[in-house]
Amino acid sequence: MSKTYEYVPEPALVKGNHDFSSINSLITDINLRPTPKGWYIAFGLSNLLLFVLLGSIAYLIWEGTGIWGLNQPVGWGWAIINFVWWVGIGHAGTLISAILFLFRQDWRTAINRFAEAMTIFAVMCAGIFPAIHVGRIWVIYWVFPIPNSMVMWPNFNSPLLWDVFAVSTYFTVSLLFWYVGLVPDFATLRDRIKSKVGKMVYGVAALGWRGSNRHWWNYEKAYMILAGLATPLVLSVHTIVSFDFAVSIIPGWHTTIFPPYFVAGAVFSGFAMVLTLMIICRKIYGLEDIMTVDHIEKMNLIILVTGSMVGFAYLMEFFIAWYSQVEYEKAIFIIRATGPYAWAYWIMISCNVISPQFFWSKKLRRNVTFTFIISIVVNIGMWFERFVITVTSLSTDYLPSSWGYFSPTIWDVLTYVGTFGLFFTFFLLFLRFMPMVAVAEIKGAMPQADPHNYDPETGDYSPQEIEIPEPNKESV
Amino acid sequence: MSDQKTNDTTYWKSLNELAKNKEYQKYAEREFPEDASELTDQVSRRSFLRVMGASIALAGFASCRKPMQKILPYSRQPEEQVLGVPNFYATSMPFQDTVAGLLIENSEGRPSKVEGNEQHPSTRGKTSIYHQAAILGMYDPDRSRNPQLAGEQVSYSDFAEFAASHFAETDRNILFISDASSSPTRHRLKTDIQSRFPNSQWVTHEPFSDDNRVEGTNLAFGQRLRTVNHFDEANIVVSFDDDFMTPSGHKNSVEAAWQFSMARNVNAVEDTMSRLYSIENSYSITGSMADHRLRLKSSEIEAMIFALAARLSQDLNGLDAYTDYSNSMSGHEMVETLAGELIANRSNTILTAGTGYSPAVHATISALNSALGNIGTTVTLHNLPFRDNVDNTTAFAEAVSQAQAGAFDTVVILGTNPVFTAAADLQFADAISNVETKIHLSEYVDETSRACDWHVNQAHFMEAWGDGYAYTGQRSIIQPQIAPLFEGVSDIELLHTILTGESGSGYDLVQNTWRNVLSGNFEREWERVLHDGIDDNSDGFSNASVSIQSGFASQIIPMLETSITDRIEITIKPDPTLFDGRYANNGWLQELPDPMTKITWDNVALMSPSTARSLGLPAERDFASDEVPMVRIDTGDGAIEIAAWVQPGHADDSITLYAGYGRNTIGRVADGVGVNIYPLRTTGAPYYRTADISAVDRMYEIACTQDHNSIEGRDMVRAATLDEYRENPNFSTYESVHGYEVPGIDAAERESDDYLAKGGPISLFDEQYGPDYQPQWGMAIDLNTCFGCGVCTIACQAENNIPVVGKREVSRRRIMHWIRTDRYYEGDEDNPGVYHQPVPCMHCELAPCEQVCPVAATVHSEDGMNQMTYNRCIGTRYCANNCPFKVRRFNFFNYSDEYLTTGDDPEIIQMAMNPEVTIRFRGVMEKCSYCVQRVNRAKIETRKATGSRKPEDGTVKTACQQACPANAISFGDLTDRNSVVSQHKMNERNYVMLEEINVRPRTSYLAKLRNPNPELS
Amino acid sequence: MAQIFPKWTNEAPRRILIGAIIILNAIVFGVWYFFSPEFTNVGYAPEQPVPYSHQLHVGQLGMDCQYCHTQVEESQYANIPATQTCMNCHNQIATNSEKLAPVRESWDTNEPIEWVRVHMLPDYAYFNHSAHVNVGVGCESCHGRVDRMEVVYQAEPLSMGWCLDCHREPEKHVRPVDEVTTMGYQVENQLEVGRELVAKHNIKAPTYCQACHY
Amino acid sequence: MSTETSDKKIYGILAEVRNPKELIDIARTVNKNGYKKYDTFSPFPIHGIDKAMSLQKSKLGWIVLSHGLIGLTGALAMIYFMMVVDYPLNISGKSLMNIPAWIPVTFELTILLSAFGAVFGMFFLNGLPKLNHPLFTSENFKKATNDGFFICIEAEDPQFEPEKVHHLLSDAGATNIEEIRDDT
């Protein structure tokens, strides 16, 4: 069979006829315009949910973890599921920012700010759970190595302690990374905003940034080093989260495949969440020129790939369970697929493995509505993946006498739903007060930013023609 | 405990004085306040406040101080009291017409734990669940606190005043209804009463007694005798529905279980085992120990006994009555098997039938035992000195109908609760409403109290003087351990008041009786009996010489009619944990899972899977739901609706119901729990009868502690027959079970016979072990003798201050028991094999729980224990998740606080707590500690006495070990090669659960053996 | 002219940084010092119902600790003496003293004297006096110079770290068993003597959790 | 532009160009003329301007490396002290030097410290935060964060002479040339 290869030029990152100034306005005007009514409604709703979260937490602390559906075999329920789920979602931002940056994927500039913000807020939501799920939250500080009159130290053998360090490091580094990216854009806002208070606030946030190229020089270096640091970090965080399970000896948890499998799952769910939010925002804020269908397609391809990786991991779990001939391993996987939690297992499979396969079709992966639906389906599926891993393994482990079923209570649900309140509260504040696209970066990625695209004589903008090489039709 | 061996001199006098001492009564607020303050989570609570309200923290550093605590020393120090060192006093616990010898641990002058008395044959240092739970029963704040007249609170002197005038008329027609009692003092007073009140009548009422067995001996031998089975002497035991190892099935279950386990104890291939045949209708724990078990409806069991007698009459003398008899069970395979076995093992067998069966059945059993030559060897018969020579059941029924007819002007009811428990057709409440004056003595204001004018609050046996005979006849004194908490009086004190019109001292009453019993220096002898807890001059009841009475045949033949029908039968038994309902307000017993069904806080209708199907009910319970369907049971006399429960191995077309539930306004624990089944019970058919059963379209929530019944073919429990064991003594090793070795096990380690050196599979780490200078504790549990009674659970609960969490929390699978008994079914659902496996913390050498705790709250001690440090725990529950044995328990709520601050006077129930063990607060993990408080005390005492760090073998007993009637649990130092536990660990049958995951449990199991009849296999 | 911030703000970041470092250190020190049992617990000297002076009885009259705290060698508790113990002497000495009125009242009414607890361990910490006294841990080591106390106060922090100081290095603290009740015991070669005593009594003070917590 | 005299010290002379290419060109010119104290301003980093301005390699890498090493050794030392020296405990029977289990925390702390080094090091090298800067007095300079490209030659440069600089810049095609004065 002979195939015809065709060179497809990279589509333009920014659609429409934009120059620096118009892009600048397009993005930052959102922050400078008077607050739209819709925003207030959304913010109010988010606040309502946030109060649900705070109320649930207050009741939890007052009454004890017993208000959740936890029981003797199933000591970890929704709290840990939600933690892993949110952390997973929180992987997309840094992944987009750091890994795609290192791979010189310039299209990331349209979404990286946005995705990083999502990361920060998702990790905040995630971080709540390990803290509140403990029995005695008032002594939670014992997990930190603080000198004390008991002369006791935390246990560095515990995956939970690794979690403490991993998640807090991840949050801190993501925050720094995000902030570093924001500084030039804060300067832009500082220079555009009219109000005195706004000038002061953005002025402080911009730290006196003035676009000096001597600064840019260090700045780019720092950005690259951060990207280089964040890449192993982002991989390590979900690896360590997966250690919570993989280091244990519970069948179904005690699996070496967990680290890559969790990371793939995290990228999968993170991209889906970015898509969900992005599709809404580009519509509302009219950013279709920046967050283009090409972006959506690229992200869908990643979803397709990671979804298939996750599916492969599901298969491998079964294979290894069979291949190991460990009866407890074999049993747990059979129980997952056919036992009392089979419903959850098959929701997981259909959402995570089957639904992304539609993206083999170019038409579907460029269809915004369809993508939106799939992105939500994927996140439901990923929640169930964590549910299946956490609950089924605990529910039916070694001693059949101790098997027990887990059912959530209303408080499990309310706490989970409440975290969306936290997430969207922060996300809406972000949309309102910070540029949701990295302005400086997207300017740098425009063809106008390239000095070679200017006429050497007149200094006028004259973009180079892209040469499309002749396809080699004779090759076999 | 070491103290128990030496049995410190019993300072009964000072104890008695102490009991009267005002100071003593106030001790709860007094002596060492840490006992009480231990019960609160002050530290965490203060921290909590600091978190919750910044204002408190800001109020100044003064708020960081602990609240002021008071110390109240004695004003006059009692001599024997060393603070913090518990004393042990002997006493006995009455149960119907027996007593069991106990030792009570006294902590700073209050009883806090019950142990068996090693010198007393009824317990031999062991206990049953009723004994263990008695301590909570005494500290029950719901007990009646004062006498009542028509529901109004009065004082006992009011009653005495009334009694003085009322009983001055000695010609009154008085009916005395009492519970069964073996007390010589009560017997003496009863005789006095009968002579003082010539028109009085005295009957005994016990809803579940062995009266029919006594009537059986009367039928067979013409004497009312007590049957004592010596299970340790027999080769073959045939139990017809006799659950003799359960305290609800047999008054002397502790001794019976001990004897049975002695006869089944196998330490080497040469040892022998007795063989147990069990023919029963529901699955009992005795049945679960059977080598052959046959399930039959109760009516068929009865028929089979007769058929067996008929079959044996061909070969044996003395069974002429049965020669021509036959019924539908004649020729049954089992009858033939049993006939063969019994004849082959003549005079070495025991036949026994459940107490519920008719006198004819028991007469047949007696005749069989007699014909087989068992009487005098494995079965002995005894005269009861305190028993009237009447049939209690009929006497009671007759007395009630006389009362109905207005024959009595006064009724005095002692202890028993006939309004609740008497057969429905007697209409007892109605009957006594025709009596003018009704007096009731009881611990609770119960159903009968409310039907009476006078209620007198009864003292608990630990609060009052008394006496009694053990099942086999040893005389014992009941010595109070504390002054009556609610100023209750004992039965003898009440009788004294009736006789004299004055309040009497139980102490004097008992002494007066014993003056005639003890020979020699009375004061010295009396002290000796008190100290020992037993009068060792009383060897037991004398043996009665018996022979089948003439005319037996003519009497028995008309009684041999059987009533087998196609209809569904109901069989009514006392509840294994609540008995007839008397323990219904005891939280420990309510929450103790039923040994077979593992149900707590409820009774159910037990039925076989196929019966369930025939009623249109599912034969499998939904794993995801606690809801079970209900059935309606209608006998024509009464009807109830009750949850249906499928019991694999139950006889088809038969339903078993447990009595004792469905009580109201008794107390916070008992009220509204379960269904009262007494309305289904009649004089004519107290044990079984046919009934109409129909499914009801309603579901009911059941709190069951084990949701999965099958062992799923896993190797948690390993078993073999005796022959298989002899052929391959190593049958229980991993290699024998799986056909290959534990992966990665090192050859050198495999060869080693030193248990401690014997590590496990190769490891990537240099492992840490406990240092040599410390003892290394370990436990072995013999599954061959464990019969799943659950006393270990209650003993542990009592010792370790484990809270009761209630039905709702149990149904959410949050029960707190540190040691549970797993029960697995194996084989087909119709007649599966049953295995019991007690599971405490395994104290793994390489404990998976430890490495995952982020704050090092659970780590290893130098003496090899897996420590749980409550005050370090932050409650991530990771350790519990990572425990492959799921033995860790989490305080999801502030269970202890709820449990210990119930009611208006929480200090009462707090007094039942062990001062040595921290009360756990909300949000911390807990689990079996190998009774570290006992271990540490022994280590400190040994070190003070000898300077050695290693207590001698036997000095430390864990609570579960000490309570176990079957001696199934051994515990000790593994560095001592001669310790019992080391010996057990070196036994071939020793194995650990989940060996292949290399956690190296310190708790191991000895595999189970069965001894089936080779001809049947 | 569009400066948003005045010139001094350029100095602000450095000042904030230095200020933050100072405040942070102050907080750490403050918590370390003020929140430790050494600060919060040491010196606790509640007023007692009877103004019993250890200084008088022990310091001046030279009574041995065990005259009153009789069970310290056999029990986990060093018992507070019964009223009886007081009355042994005080039915002859100072029989009319105003200060002793509560003692006499207790003796007459048989009601205990309500002493206020000074040394309070948390309930989850198990301490056994006999285990310590019998291997040469002096009363003074934990209770301080009681012979100089007019009113008994807590002399040591009784914190876990403080316990471990001795459990880790007992040789620095142990003394011959017959010197246990001595106040002001001191030898020059404590380490040497201590090592000998540790060997003699085979002391291996446990540092694992459930030696004290269960 | 007006050269209105003032009491205030001249900070430098600011000029605007049209686009990135011109900025590179003018930077190259200024650099060739031997100016050292000058800077260019753009809304985004411009490819190739480092060569045009002869910028030295950034020292940031060394800062990050040293921080990373502090994180690495600090973490190992901390864990070793806590788990082995100060309170050794038998946890799951594992050896005290349970190094595999220390990897995650060590790694995370190394990354954390490195990231601090990168971010704070960058701000340190750039002399930020500096909220008040003479350039902010220029109204036109606001465009530097939008679409303006600027060059400023500072008065501190030894070669600085206002007229010469004016000429240099206007010759190179810059517009909007203005003197920036320090407002103190």
XYZ file of C-alpha atoms in Angstrom, chain A residues 4 61 65 70 76 157 166 172 190 224 247 255 353 414:
14
model
C 0.183 9.908 0.459
C -15.936 18.541 63.180
C -16.385 11.289 60.979
C -17.584 4.979 56.535
C -11.836 5.614 53.390
C 7.601 5.689 56.102
C 3.788 16.138 47.805
C 3.136 25.884 46.411
C -2.102 48.061 36.155
C 11.957 27.366 31.931
C 2.143 0.801 49.124
C -0.265 -2.791 42.398
C -12.712 3.698 28.144
C -22.995 17.547 50.577
